[in-house]
mmCIF file of C-alpha atoms in Angstrom:
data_model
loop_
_atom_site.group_PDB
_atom_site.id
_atom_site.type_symbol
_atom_site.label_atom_id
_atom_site.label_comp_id
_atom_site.label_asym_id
_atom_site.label_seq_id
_atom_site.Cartn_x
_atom_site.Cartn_y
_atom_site.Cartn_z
ATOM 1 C CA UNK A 1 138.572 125.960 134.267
ATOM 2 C CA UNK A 2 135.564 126.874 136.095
ATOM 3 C CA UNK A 3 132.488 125.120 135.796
ATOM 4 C CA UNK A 4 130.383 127.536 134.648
ATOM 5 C CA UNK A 5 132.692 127.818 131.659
ATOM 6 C CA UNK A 6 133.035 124.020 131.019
ATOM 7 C CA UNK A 7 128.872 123.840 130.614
ATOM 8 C CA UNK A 8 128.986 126.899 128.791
ATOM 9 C CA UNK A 9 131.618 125.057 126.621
ATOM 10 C CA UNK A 10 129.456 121.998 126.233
ATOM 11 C CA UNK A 11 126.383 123.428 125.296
ATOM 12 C CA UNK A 12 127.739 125.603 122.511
ATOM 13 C CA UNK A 13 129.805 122.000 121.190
ATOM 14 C CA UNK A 14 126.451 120.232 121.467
ATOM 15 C CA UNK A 15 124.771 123.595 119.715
ATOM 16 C CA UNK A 16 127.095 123.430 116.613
ATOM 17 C CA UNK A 17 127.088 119.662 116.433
ATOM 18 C CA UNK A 18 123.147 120.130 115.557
ATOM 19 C CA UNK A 19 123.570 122.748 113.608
ATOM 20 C CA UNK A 20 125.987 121.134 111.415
ATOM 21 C CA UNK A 21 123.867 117.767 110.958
ATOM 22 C CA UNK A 22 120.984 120.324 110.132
ATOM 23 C CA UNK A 23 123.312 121.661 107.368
ATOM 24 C CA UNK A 24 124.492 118.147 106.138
ATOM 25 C CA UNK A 25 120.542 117.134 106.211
ATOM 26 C CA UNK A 26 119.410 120.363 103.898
ATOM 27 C CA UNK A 27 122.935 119.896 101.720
ATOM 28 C CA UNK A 28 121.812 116.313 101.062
ATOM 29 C CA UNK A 29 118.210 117.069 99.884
ATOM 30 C CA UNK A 30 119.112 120.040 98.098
ATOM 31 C CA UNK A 31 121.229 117.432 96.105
ATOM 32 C CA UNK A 32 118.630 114.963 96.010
ATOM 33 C CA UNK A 33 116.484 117.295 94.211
ATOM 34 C CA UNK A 34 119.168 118.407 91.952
ATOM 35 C CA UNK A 35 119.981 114.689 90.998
ATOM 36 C CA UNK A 36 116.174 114.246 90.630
ATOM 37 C CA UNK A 37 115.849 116.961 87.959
ATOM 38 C CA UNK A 38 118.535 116.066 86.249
ATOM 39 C CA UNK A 39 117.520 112.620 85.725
ATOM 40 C CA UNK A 40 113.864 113.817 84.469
ATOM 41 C CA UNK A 41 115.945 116.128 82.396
ATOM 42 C CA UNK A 42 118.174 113.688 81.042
ATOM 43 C CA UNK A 43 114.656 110.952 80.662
ATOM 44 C CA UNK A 44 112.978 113.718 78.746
ATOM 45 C CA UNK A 45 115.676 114.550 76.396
ATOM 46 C CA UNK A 46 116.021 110.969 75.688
ATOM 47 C CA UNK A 47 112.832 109.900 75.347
ATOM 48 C CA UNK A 48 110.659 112.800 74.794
ATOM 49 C CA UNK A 49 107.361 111.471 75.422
ATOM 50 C CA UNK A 50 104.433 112.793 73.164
ATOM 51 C CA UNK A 51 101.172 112.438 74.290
ATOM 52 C CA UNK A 52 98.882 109.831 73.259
ATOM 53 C CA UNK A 53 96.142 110.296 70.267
ATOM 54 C CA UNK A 54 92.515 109.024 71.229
ATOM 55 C CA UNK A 55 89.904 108.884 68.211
ATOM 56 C CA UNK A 56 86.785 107.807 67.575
ATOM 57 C CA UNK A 57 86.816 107.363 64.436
ATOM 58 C CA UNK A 58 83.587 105.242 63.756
ATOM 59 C CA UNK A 59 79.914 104.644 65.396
ATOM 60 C CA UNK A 60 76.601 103.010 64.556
ATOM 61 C CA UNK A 61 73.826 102.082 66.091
ATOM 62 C CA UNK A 62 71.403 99.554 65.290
ATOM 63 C CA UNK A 63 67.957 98.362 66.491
ATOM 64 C CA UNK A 64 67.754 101.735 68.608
ATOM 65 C CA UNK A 65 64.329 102.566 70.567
ATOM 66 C CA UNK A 66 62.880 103.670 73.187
ATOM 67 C CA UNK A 67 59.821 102.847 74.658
ATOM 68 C CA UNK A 68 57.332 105.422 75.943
ATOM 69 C CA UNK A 69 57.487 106.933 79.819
ATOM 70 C CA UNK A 70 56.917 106.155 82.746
ATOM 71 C CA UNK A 71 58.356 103.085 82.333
ATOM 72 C CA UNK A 72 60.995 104.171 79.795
ATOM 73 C CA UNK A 73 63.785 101.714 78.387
ATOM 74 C CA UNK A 74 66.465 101.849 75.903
ATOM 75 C CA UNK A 75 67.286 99.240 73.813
ATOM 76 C CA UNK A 76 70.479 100.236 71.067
ATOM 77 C CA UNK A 77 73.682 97.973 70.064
ATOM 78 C CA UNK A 78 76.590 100.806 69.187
ATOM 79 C CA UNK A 79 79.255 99.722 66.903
ATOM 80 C CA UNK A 80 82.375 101.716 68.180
ATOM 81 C CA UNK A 81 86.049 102.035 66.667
ATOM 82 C CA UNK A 82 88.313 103.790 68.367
ATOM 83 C CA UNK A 83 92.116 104.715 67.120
ATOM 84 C CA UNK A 84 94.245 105.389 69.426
ATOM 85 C CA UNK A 85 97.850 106.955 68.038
ATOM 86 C CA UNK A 86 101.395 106.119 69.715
ATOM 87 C CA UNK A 87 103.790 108.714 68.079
ATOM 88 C CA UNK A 88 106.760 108.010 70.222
ATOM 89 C CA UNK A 89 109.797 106.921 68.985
ATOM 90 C CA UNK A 90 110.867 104.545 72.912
ATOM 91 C CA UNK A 91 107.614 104.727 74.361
ATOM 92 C CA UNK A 92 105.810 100.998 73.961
ATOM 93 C CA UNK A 93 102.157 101.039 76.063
ATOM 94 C CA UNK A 94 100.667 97.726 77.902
ATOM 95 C CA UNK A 95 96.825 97.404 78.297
ATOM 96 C CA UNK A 96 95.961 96.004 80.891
ATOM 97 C CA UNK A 97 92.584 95.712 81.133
ATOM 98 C CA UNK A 98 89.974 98.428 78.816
ATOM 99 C CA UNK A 99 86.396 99.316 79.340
ATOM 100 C CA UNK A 100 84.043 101.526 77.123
ATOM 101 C CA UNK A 101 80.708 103.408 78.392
ATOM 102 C CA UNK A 102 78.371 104.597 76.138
ATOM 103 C CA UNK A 103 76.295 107.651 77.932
ATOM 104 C CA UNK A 104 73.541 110.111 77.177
ATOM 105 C CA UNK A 105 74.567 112.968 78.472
ATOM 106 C CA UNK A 106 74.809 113.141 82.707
ATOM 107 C CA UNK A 107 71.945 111.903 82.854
ATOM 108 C CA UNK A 108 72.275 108.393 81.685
ATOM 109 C CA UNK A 109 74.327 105.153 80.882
ATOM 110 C CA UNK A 110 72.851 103.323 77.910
ATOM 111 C CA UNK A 111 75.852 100.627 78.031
ATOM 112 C CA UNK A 112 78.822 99.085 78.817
ATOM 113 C CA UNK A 113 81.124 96.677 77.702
ATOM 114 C CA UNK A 114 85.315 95.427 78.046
ATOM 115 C CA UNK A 115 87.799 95.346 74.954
ATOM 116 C CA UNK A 116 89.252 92.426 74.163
ATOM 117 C CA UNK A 117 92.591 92.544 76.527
ATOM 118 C CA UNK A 118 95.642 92.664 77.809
ATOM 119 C CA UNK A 119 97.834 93.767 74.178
ATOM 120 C CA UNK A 120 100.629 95.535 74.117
ATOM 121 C CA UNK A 121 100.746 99.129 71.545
ATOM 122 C CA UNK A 122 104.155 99.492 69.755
ATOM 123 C CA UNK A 123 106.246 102.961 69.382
ATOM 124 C CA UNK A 124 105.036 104.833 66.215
ATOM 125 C CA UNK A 125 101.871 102.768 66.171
ATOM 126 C CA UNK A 126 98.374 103.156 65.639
ATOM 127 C CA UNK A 127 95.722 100.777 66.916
ATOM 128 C CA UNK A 128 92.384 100.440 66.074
ATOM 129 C CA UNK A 129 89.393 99.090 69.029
ATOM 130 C CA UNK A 130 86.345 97.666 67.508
ATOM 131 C CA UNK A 131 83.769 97.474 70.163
ATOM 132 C CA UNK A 132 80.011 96.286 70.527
ATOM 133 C CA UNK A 133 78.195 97.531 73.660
ATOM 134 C CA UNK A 134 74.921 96.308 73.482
ATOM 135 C CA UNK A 135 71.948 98.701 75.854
ATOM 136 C CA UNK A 136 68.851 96.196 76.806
ATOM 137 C CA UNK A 137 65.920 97.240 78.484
ATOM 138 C CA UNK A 138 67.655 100.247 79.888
ATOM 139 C CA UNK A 139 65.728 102.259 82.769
ATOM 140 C CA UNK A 140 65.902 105.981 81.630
ATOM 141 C CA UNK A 141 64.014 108.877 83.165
ATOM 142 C CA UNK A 142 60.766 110.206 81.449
ATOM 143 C CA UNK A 143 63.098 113.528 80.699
ATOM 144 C CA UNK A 144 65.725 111.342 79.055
ATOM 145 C CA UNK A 145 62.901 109.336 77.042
ATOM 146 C CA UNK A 146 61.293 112.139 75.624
ATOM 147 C CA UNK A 147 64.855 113.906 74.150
ATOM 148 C CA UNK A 148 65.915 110.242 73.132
ATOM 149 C CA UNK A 149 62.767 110.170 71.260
ATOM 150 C CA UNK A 150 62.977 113.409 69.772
ATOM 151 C CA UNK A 151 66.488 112.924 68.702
ATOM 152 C CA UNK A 152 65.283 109.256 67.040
ATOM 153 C CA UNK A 153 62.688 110.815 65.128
ATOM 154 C CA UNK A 154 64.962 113.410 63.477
ATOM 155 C CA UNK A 155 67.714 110.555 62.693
ATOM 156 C CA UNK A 156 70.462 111.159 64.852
ATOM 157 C CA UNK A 157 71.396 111.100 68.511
ATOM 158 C CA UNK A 158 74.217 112.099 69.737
ATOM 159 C CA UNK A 159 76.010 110.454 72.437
ATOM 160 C CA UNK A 160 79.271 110.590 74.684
ATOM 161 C CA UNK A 161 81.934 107.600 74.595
ATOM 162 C CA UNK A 162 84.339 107.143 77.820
ATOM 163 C CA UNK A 163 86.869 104.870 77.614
ATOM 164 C CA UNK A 164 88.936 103.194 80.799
ATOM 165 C CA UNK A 165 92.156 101.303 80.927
ATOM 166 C CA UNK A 166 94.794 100.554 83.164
ATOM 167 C CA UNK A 167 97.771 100.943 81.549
ATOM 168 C CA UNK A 168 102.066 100.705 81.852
ATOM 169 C CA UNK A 169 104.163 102.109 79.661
ATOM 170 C CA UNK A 170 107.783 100.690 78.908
ATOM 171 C CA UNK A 171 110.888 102.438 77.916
ATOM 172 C CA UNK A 172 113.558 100.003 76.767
ATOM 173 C CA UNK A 173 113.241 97.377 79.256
ATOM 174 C CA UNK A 174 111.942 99.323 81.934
ATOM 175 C CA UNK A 175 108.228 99.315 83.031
ATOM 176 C CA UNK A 176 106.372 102.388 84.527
ATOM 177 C CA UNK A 177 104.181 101.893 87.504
ATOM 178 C CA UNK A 178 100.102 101.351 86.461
ATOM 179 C CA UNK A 179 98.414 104.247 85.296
ATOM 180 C CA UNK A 180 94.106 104.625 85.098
ATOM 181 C CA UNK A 181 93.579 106.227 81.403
ATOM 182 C CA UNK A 182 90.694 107.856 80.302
ATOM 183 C CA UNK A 183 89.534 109.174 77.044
ATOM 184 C CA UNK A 184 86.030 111.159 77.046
ATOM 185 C CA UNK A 185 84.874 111.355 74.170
ATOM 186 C CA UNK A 186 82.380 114.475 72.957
ATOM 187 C CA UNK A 187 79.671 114.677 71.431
ATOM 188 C CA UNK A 188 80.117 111.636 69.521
ATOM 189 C CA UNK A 189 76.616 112.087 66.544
ATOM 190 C CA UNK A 190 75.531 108.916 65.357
ATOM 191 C CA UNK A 191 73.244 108.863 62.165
ATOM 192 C CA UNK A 192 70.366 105.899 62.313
ATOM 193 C CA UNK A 193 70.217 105.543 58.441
ATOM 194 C CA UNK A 194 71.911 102.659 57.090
ATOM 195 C CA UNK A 195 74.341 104.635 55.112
ATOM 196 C CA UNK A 196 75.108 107.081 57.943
ATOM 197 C CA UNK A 197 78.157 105.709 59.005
ATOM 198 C CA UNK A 198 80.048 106.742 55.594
ATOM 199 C CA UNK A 199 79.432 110.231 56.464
ATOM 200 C CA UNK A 200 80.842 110.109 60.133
ATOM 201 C CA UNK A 201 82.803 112.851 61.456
ATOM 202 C CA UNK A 202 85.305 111.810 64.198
ATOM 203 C CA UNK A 203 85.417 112.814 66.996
ATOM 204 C CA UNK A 204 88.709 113.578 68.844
ATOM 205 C CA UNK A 205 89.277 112.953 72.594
ATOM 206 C CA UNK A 206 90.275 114.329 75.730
ATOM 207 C CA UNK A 207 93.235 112.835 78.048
ATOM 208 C CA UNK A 208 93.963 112.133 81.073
ATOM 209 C CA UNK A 209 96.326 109.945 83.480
ATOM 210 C CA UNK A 210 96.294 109.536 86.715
#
C-alpha cells in the first residue's frame, strides 16, 4: 500500500477515534443530567418541601426616646416574638446560630441582638422566638431624630425586623449543606401605650435562602 494511503488511513482512524470519545463524553453527561433530574424528581415527590412560615407575631417597646439633634441618640428595648411555621411532613430544620436587627428604615440600626441557639425545629412544627434587643445611646442622624420624634409623639413608630440564621435542614437521616436565612420583616408598627401590644397586627415575612 502506498504511503500516502497508509497516512491517509491513519489520520482518518485517529479522526474517528476522537470523534467517538467526543460522543461517549456528551452520551455520558446527557445521562448525568437525566439521572440528576430524576433524582430531584423522585426527592420532590417524596418529600415535597413547603416553604417555611416567618411571623412576627408580637412587638413592644419600652423606655423609647430620643434625644434632640445634633447630637441625636436612641435609647428603646423592643420585645420581639417571632413564629416561624414548619409545615412539612420529612423536612426537620437545625439552627445554627440566629441574629435579629431592629432598623428604622435605611437609614438606621437601632439594635441588635442573638437568639438563644443552636435548636433543632421539628416537621409540622411551629416555634415561637422571644427576643429582647435593647438600643442605648444610639447615634442617629438629625433627619432620623426628627421623624423618630414625630412618630413618638403620635404613639407609634413603625419599624423593620431582619432576622439571620444559618441553617441545615435534614431529611430522614440526611443533612443538607448550611444555608444563610433571612426573614425581613415590613413595616413592623409598634404602639408605645401600655396596652398596645393587645391590639398588634402581625406582620408576615419575606424569604429567602441562599
Amino acid at each position: 500500500m502506498p504511503a500516502a494511503a497508509m497516512r491517509g488511513d491513519i489520520t482518518y482512524s485517529g479522526r474517528a477515534r476522537r470523534v467517538a470519545v467526543l460522543r461517549c463524553l456528551v452520551a455520558a453527561m446527557v445521562v448525568t443530567i437525566l439521572l440528576a433530574g430524576l433524582a430531584a424528581l423522585i426527592f420532590w415527590l417524596v418529600v415535597r418541601p413547603k416553604p417555611i412560615d416567618y411571623t412576627i407575631t408580637g412587638a413592644v417597646a419600652r423606655h423609647f426616646n430620643v434625644t434632640p439633634p445634633p447630637d441625636a441618640t436612641a435609647n428603646a428595648t423592643f420585645y420581639l416574638t417571632l413564629a416561624t411555621d414548619n409545615p412539612n411532613r420529612r423536612v426537620s430544620i437545625l439552627y445554627e446560630w440566629v441574629e435579629f436587627r431592629v432598623l428604622y428604615g435605611e437609614a438606621a440600626q437601632l439594635a441588635i441582638e442573638d437568639a438563644p441557639a443552636p435548636f433543632w425545629q421539628p416537621h409540622r412544627n411551629e416555634t415561637r422566638l422571644e427576643v429582647r434587643a435593647v438600643a442605648r445611646s444610639v447615634p442617629v442622624g438629625e433627619q432620623t431624630a426628627r421623624e423618630l420624634r414625630h412618630d413618638l409623639a403620635a404613639g407609634q413608630v413603625g419599624v423593620d425586623v431582619r432576622m439571620r440564621a444559618r441553617v441545615q435542614f435534614k431529611v430522614g437521616g440526611v443533612r443538607s449543606r448550611r444555608y444563610d436565612l433571612q426573614a425581613f420583616c415590613s413595616p413592623v408598627v409598634i404602639g408605645l401605650a401600655p396596652s398596645s401590644a393587645r391590639s398588634f397586627q402581625s406582620v408576615p415575612c419575606d424569604v429567602a435562602i441562599s
